[in-house]
Short mmCIF file of C-alpha atoms in Angstrom, two decimals:
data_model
loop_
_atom_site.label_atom_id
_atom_site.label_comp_id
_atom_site.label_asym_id
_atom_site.label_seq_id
_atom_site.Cartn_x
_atom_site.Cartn_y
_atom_site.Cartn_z
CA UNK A 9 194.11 83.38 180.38
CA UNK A 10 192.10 82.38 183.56
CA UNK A 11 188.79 83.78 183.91
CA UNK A 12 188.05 85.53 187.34
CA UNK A 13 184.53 84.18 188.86
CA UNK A 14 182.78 85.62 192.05
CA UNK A 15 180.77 83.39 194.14
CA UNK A 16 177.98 85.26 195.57
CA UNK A 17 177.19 82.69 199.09
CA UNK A 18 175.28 85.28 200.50
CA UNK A 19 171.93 84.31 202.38
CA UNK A 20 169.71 87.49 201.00
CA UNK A 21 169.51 88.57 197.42
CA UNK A 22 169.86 91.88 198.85
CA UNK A 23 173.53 91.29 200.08
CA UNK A 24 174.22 89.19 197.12
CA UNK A 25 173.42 91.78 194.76
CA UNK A 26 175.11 95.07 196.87
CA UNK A 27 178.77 92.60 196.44
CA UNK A 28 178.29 92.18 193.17
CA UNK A 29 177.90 95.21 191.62
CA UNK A 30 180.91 96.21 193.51
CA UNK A 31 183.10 94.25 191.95
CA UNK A 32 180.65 92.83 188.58
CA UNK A 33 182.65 95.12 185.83
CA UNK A 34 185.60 93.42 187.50
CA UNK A 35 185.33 89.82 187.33
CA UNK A 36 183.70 87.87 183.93
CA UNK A 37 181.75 85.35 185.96
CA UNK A 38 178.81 86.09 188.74
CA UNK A 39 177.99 83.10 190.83
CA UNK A 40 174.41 82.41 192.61
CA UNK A 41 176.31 80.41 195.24
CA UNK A 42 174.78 76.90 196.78
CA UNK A 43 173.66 78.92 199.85
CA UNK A 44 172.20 81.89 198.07
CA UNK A 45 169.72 79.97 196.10
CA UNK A 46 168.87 77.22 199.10
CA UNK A 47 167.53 80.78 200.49
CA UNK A 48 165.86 82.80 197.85
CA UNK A 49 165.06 79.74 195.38
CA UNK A 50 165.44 81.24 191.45
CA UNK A 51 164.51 84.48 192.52
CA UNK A 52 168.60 85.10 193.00
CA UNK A 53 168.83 83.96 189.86
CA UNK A 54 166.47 86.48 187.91
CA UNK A 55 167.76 89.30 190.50
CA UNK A 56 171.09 88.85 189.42
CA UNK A 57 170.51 88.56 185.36
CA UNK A 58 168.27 91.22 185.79
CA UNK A 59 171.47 93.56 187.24
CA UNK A 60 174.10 92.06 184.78
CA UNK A 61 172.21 91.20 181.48
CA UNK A 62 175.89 90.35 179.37
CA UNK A 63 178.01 88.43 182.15
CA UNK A 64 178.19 84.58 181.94
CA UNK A 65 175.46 83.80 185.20
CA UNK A 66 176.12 80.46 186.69
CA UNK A 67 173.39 78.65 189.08
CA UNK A 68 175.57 76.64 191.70
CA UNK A 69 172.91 74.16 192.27
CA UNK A 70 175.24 70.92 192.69
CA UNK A 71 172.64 69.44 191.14
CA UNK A 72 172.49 65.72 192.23
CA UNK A 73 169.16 64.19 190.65
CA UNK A 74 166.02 65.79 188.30
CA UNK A 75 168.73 67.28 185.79
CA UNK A 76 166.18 68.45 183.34
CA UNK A 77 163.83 69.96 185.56
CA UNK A 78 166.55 71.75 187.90
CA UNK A 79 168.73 73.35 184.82
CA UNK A 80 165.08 73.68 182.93
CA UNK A 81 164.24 75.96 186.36
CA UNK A 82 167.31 77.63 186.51
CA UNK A 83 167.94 78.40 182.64
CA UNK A 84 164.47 80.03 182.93
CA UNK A 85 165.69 82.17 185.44
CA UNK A 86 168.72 83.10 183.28
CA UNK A 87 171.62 81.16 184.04
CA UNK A 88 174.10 80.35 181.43
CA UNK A 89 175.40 77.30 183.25
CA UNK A 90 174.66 75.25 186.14
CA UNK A 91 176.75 72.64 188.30
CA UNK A 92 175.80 69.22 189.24
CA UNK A 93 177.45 67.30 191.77
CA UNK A 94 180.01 64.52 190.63
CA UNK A 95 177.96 61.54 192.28
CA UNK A 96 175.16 62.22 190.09
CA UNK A 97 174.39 59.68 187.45
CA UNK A 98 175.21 60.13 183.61
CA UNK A 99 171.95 60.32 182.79
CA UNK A 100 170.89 63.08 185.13
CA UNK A 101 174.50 65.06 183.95
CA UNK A 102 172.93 64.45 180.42
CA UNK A 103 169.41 65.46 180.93
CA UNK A 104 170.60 68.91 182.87
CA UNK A 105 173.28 69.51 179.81
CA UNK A 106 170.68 69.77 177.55
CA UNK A 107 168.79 72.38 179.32
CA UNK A 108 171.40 75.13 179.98
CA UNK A 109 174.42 76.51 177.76
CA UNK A 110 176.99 74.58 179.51
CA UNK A 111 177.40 72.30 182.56
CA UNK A 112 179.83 72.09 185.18
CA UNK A 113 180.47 69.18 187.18
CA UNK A 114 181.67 69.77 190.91
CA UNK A 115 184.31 67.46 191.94
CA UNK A 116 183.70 66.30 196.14
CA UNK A 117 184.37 63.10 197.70
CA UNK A 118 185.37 59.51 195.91
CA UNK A 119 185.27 60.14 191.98
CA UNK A 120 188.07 58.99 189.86
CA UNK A 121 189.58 58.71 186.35
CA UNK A 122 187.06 56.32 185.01
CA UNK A 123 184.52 58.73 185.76
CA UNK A 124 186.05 62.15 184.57
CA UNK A 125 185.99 59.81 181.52
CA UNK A 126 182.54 58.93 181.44
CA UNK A 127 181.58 62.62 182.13
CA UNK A 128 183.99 63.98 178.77
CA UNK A 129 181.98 60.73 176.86
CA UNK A 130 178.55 61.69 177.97
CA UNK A 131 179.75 65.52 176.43
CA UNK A 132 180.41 67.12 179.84
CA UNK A 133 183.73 69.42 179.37
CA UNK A 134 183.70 71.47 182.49
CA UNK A 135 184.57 70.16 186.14
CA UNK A 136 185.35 72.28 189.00
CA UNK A 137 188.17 71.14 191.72
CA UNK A 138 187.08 71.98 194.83
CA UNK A 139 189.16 72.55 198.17
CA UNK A 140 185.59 71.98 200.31
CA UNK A 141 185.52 74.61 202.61
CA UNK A 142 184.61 72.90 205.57
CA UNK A 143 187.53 70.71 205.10
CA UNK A 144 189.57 73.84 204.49
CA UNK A 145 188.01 75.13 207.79
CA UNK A 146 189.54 71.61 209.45
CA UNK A 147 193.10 72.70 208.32
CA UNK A 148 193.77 71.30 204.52
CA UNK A 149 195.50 73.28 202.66
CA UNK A 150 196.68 73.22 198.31
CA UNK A 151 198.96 70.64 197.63
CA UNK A 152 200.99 68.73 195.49
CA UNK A 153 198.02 66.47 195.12
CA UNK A 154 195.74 69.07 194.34
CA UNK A 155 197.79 69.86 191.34
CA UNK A 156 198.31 66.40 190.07
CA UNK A 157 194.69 66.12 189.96
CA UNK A 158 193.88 69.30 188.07
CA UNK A 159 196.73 69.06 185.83
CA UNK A 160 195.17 65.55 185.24
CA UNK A 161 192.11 66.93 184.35
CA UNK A 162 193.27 69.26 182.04
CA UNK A 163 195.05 66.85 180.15
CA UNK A 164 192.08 64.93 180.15
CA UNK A 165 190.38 68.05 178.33
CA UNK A 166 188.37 69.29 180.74
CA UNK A 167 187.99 72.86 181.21
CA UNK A 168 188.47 72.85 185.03
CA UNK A 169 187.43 75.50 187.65
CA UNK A 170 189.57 75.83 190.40
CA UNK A 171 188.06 77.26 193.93
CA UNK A 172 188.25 76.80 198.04
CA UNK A 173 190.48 79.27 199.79
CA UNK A 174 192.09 80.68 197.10
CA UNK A 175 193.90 84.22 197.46
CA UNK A 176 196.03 85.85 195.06
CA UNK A 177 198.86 84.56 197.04
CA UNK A 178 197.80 80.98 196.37
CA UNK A 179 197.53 81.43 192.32
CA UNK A 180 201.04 81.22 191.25
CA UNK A 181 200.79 77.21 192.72
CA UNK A 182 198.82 76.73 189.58
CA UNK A 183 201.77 78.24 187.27
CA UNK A 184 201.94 76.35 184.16
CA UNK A 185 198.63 75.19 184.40
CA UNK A 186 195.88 76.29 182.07
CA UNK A 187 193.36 76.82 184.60
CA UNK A 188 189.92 77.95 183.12
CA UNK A 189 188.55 79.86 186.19
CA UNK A 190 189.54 81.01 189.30
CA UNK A 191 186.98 81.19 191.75
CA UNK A 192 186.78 83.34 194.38
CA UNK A 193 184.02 84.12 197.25
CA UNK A 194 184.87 85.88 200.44
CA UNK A 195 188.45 86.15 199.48
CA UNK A 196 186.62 89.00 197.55
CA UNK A 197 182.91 89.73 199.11
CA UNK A 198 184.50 90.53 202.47
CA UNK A 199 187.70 92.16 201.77
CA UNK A 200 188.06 95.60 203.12
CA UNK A 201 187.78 96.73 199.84
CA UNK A 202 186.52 93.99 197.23
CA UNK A 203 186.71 95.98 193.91
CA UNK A 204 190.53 96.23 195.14
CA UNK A 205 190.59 92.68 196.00
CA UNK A 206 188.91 91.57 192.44
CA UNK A 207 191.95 93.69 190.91
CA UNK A 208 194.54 92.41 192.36
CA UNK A 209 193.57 88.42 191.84
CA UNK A 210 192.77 90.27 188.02
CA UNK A 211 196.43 91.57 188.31
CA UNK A 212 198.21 87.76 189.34
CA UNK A 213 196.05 86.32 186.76
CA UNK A 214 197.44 88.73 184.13
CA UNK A 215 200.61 88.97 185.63
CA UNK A 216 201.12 84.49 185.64
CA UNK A 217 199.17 83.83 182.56
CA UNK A 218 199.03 87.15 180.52
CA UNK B 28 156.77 49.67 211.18
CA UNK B 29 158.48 51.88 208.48
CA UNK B 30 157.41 55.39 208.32
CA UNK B 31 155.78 56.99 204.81
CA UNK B 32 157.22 60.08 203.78
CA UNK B 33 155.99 62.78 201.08
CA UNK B 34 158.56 63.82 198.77
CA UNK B 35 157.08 67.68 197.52
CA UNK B 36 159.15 68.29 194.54
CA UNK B 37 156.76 71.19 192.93
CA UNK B 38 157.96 74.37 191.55
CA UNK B 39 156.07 76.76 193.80
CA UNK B 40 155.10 76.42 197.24
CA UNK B 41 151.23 77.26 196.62
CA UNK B 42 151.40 73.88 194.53
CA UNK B 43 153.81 71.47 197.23
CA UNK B 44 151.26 72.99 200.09
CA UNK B 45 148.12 72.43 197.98
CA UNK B 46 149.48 68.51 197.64
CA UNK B 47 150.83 68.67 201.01
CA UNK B 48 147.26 69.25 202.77
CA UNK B 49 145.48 66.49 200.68
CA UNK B 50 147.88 64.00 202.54
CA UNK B 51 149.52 65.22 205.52
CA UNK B 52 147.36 63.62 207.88
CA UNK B 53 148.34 59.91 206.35
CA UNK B 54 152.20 60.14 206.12
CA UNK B 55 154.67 60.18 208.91
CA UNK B 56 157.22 62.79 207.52
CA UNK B 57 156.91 65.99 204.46
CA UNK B 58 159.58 66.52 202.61
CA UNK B 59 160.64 69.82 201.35
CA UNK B 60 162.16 68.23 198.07
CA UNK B 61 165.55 69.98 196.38
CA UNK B 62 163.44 71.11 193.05
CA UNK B 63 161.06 72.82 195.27
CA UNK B 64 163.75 74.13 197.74
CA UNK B 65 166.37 75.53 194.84
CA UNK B 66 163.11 77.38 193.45
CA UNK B 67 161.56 79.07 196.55
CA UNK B 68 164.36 78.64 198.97
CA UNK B 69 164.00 78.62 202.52
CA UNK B 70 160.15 80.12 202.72
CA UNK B 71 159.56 76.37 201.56
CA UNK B 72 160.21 74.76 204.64
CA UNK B 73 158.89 77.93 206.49
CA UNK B 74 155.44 77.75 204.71
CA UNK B 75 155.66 74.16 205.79
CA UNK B 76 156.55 73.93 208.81
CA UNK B 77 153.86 76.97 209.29
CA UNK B 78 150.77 74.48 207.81
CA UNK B 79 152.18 71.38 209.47
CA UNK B 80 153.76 72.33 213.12
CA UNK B 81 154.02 68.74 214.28
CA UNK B 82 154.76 66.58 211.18
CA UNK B 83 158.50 65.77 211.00
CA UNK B 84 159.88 68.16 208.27
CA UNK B 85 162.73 67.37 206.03
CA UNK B 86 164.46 69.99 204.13
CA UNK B 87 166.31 67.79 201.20
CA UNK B 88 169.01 69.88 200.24
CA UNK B 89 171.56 67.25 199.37
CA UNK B 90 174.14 69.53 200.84
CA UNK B 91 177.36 69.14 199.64
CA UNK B 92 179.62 71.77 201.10
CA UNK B 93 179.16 75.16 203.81
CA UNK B 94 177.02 72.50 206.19
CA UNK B 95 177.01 74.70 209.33
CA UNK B 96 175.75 77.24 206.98
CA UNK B 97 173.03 75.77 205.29
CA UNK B 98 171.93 73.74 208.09
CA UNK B 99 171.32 76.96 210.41
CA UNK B 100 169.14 78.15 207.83
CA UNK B 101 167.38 75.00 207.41
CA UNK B 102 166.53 74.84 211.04
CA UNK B 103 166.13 78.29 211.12
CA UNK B 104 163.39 77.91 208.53
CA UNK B 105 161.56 75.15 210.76
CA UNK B 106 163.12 71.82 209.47
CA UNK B 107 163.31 68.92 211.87
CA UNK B 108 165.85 67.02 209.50
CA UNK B 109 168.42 68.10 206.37
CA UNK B 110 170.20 65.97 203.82
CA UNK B 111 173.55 66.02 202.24
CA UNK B 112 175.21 64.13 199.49
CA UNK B 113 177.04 61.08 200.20
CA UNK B 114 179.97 63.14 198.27
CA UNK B 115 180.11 65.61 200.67
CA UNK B 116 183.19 65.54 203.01
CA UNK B 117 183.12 64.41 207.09
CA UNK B 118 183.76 68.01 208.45
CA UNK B 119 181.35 69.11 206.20
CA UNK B 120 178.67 66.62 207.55
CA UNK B 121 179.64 67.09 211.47
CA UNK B 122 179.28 70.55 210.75
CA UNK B 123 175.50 70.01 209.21
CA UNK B 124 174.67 67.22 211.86
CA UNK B 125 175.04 70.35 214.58
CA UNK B 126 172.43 72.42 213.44
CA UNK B 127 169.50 70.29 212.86
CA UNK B 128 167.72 67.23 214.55
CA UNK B 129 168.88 64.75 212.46
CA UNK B 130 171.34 64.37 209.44
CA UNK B 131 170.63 62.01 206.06
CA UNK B 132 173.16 61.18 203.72
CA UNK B 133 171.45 60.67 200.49
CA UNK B 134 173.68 57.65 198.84
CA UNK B 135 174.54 58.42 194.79
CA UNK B 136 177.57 57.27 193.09
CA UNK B 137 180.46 55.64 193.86
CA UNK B 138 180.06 55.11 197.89
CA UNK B 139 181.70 52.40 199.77
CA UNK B 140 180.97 50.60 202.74
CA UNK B 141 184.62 52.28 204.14
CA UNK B 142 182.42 55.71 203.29
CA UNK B 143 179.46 54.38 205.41
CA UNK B 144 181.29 53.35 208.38
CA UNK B 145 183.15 56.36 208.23
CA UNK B 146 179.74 58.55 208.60
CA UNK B 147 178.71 56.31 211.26
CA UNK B 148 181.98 57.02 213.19
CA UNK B 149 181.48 60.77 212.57
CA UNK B 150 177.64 59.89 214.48
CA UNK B 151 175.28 60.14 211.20
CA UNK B 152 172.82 57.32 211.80
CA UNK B 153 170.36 57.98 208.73
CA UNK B 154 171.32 57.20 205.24
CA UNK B 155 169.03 57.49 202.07
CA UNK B 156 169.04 54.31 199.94
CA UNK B 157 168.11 55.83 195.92
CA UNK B 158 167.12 54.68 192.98
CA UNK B 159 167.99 58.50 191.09
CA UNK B 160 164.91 59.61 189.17
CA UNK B 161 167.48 59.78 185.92
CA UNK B 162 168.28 56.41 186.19
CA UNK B 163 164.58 55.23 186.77
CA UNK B 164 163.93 57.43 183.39
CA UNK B 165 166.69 55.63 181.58
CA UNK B 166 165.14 52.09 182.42
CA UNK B 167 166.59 51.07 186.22
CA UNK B 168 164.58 49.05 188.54
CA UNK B 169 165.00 47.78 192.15
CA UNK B 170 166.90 44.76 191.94
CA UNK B 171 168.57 42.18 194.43
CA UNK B 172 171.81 44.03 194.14
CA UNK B 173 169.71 47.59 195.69
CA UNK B 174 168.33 45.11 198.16
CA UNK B 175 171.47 43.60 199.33
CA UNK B 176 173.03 47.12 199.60
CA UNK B 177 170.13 48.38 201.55
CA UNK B 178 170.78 45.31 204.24
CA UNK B 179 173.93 45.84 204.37
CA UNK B 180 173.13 49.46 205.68
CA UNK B 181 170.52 48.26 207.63
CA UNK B 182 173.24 45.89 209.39
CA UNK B 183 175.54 48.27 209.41
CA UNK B 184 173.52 50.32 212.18
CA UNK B 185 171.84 53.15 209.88
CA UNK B 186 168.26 53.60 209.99
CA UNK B 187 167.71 53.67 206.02
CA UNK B 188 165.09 55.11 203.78
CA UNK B 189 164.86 53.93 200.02
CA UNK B 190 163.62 56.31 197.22
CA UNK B 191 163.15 56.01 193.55
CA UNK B 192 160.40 54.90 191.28
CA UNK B 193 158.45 53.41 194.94
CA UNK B 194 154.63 52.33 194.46
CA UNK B 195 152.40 49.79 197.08
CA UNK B 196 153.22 47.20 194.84
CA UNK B 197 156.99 47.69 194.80
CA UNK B 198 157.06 47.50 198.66
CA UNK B 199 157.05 43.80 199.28
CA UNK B 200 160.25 43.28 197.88
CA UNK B 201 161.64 44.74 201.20
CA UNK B 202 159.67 42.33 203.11
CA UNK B 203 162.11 40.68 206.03
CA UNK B 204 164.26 44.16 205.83
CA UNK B 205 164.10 46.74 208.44
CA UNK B 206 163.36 49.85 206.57
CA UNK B 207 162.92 53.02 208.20
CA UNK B 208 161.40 55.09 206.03
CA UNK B 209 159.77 54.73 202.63
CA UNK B 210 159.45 57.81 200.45
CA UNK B 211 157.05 58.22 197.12
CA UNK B 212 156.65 61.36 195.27
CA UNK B 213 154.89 61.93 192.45
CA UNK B 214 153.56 58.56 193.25
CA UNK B 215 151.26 60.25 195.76
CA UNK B 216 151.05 63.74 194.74
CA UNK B 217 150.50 63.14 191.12
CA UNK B 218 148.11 60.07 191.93
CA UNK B 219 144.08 60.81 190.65
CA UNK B 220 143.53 60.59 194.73
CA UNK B 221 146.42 61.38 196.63
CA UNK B 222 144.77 60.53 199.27
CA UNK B 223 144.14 57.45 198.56
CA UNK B 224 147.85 56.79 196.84
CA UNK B 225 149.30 57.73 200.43
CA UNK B 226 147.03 54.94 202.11
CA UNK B 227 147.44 52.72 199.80
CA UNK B 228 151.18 52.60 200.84
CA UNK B 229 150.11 52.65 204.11
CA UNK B 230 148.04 49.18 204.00
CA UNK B 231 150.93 47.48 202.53
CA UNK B 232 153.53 48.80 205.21
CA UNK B 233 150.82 47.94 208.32
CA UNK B 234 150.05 44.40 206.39
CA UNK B 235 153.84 43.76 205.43
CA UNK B 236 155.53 45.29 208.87
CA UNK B 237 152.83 45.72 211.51
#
């Protein structure tokens, strides 16, 4: 079954932290989102192991060069994983994998086949298909092609992440696929009421996959 | 004449200011570098920006998605110019290129010369020619093939820098090409005079270029 993940792209720890313990016994994975740490540095991080000490913490650094000093940085600060950006080269995906439990790699712009290849050879299982949201802000939407390309993935034997504009009216597109994670930000963060919100993706999830 | 620029990719921002004063006065532009940014976030380029309130600042975030976002904080923290990831999508880099002075797309992976002329169209004049510190680790060196690519850029209309692995004695092999700006890291800071380091590059640039 899908996990449920919570990106926290908050600009204060402080804000980051009140969302997520709203909804933290809800969903399995907490995100330090891209903008959270590009404001606070680790310290988001630390602030959010230190609150939830058992749940899977992942730093969304899309990490794009100096993999074993960013994930070295960011595992001492208590994530469990850590993305990197797919343009990166194998050896920086390699030199970050060895420094955290598990690395993700975040699928933007021009990659292709060859190189979801290379990553699963180099011992990278985990990708993450991204609707960007400033494209989604321009007007894309989920598609057809979307699928193909996570289904693709899968096959593949990637674990694969699934995130950008997603509401639990947009999950049952992905029936019959064996998504790993949903990922959700403000879908949840700035719902009228985001424990309710975290439920009812929860309840789609178990409903379509359960 | 191409510009020097300091690349500050310490873990704390007493150490990147401590290397920052020894050499501030010799190079053109500081860079806030993306180790030193993901651990201290945006009181980086503030304590920066603070020490230094006429240098050209760089935040080097290699954004890859939320631009308007994370450029607003950028240039809210006091950073002339930002960077994002060649990766990245067009509305994400329009949105970016709004907030701050100038926009950089740092080049890794599988770009094409379509991808180039497409940023161009979208107005993003500066690209960021690398040789990724991974690869340099693994064994890469500058080679006719980065040289060729970096002309082609340079033809192309961009005003490029070129990164990676960069010392005074490495510069000549750009003689004849119209590089913007060079940038050297640990080359400088890590140098037994830093001071020193930094005009060293500086005597080749003025001797090759001026």
């Amino acid at each position: 079954m899908p996990n449920l993940q919570v990106a926290l792209d908050n600009n204060t720890i402080e804000s980051a932290l009140a969302d997520a313990v709203k909804v933290g016994q809800i969903v399995d994975i907490i995100e330090a989102g891209t903008i959270l740490i590009l404001q606070e540095g680790d310290k988001a991080v630390k602030a959010l192991r230190g609150v939830f000490p058992d749940k899977i913490i992942i730093a969304d650094t899309k990490c794009a060069d100096a993999g074993k000093t960013v994930a070295q940085n960011m595992a001492n600060a208590g994530a469990d994983w850590m993305t990197c950006i797919c343009s990166a080269t194998i050896p920086t995906m390699q030199a970050a994998a060895t420094e955290v439990s598990d690395l993700q790699v975040e699928l933007y712009g021009n990659w292709t086949k060859e190189d979801a290849q290379k990553w699963l050879d180099a011992g990278i299982t985990q990708a993450i298909y991204h609707q960007s949201r400033d494209a989604l802000l321009s007007g894309e939407v989920w598609g057809e092609k979307d699928l193909n390309r996570v289904k693709e993935l899968v096959q593949m034997g990637f674990k694969v992440s699934v995130t950008g504009g997603l509401s639990p009216d947009v999950l049952p597109l992905f029936k019959g696929v064996d998504v790993y994670t949903f990922i959700a930000g403000r879908a949840i963060t700035q719902a009228s009421d985001p424990k309710k919100a975290a439920q009812a993706f929860k309840d789609v999830i178990n409903k379509i996959w359960g």
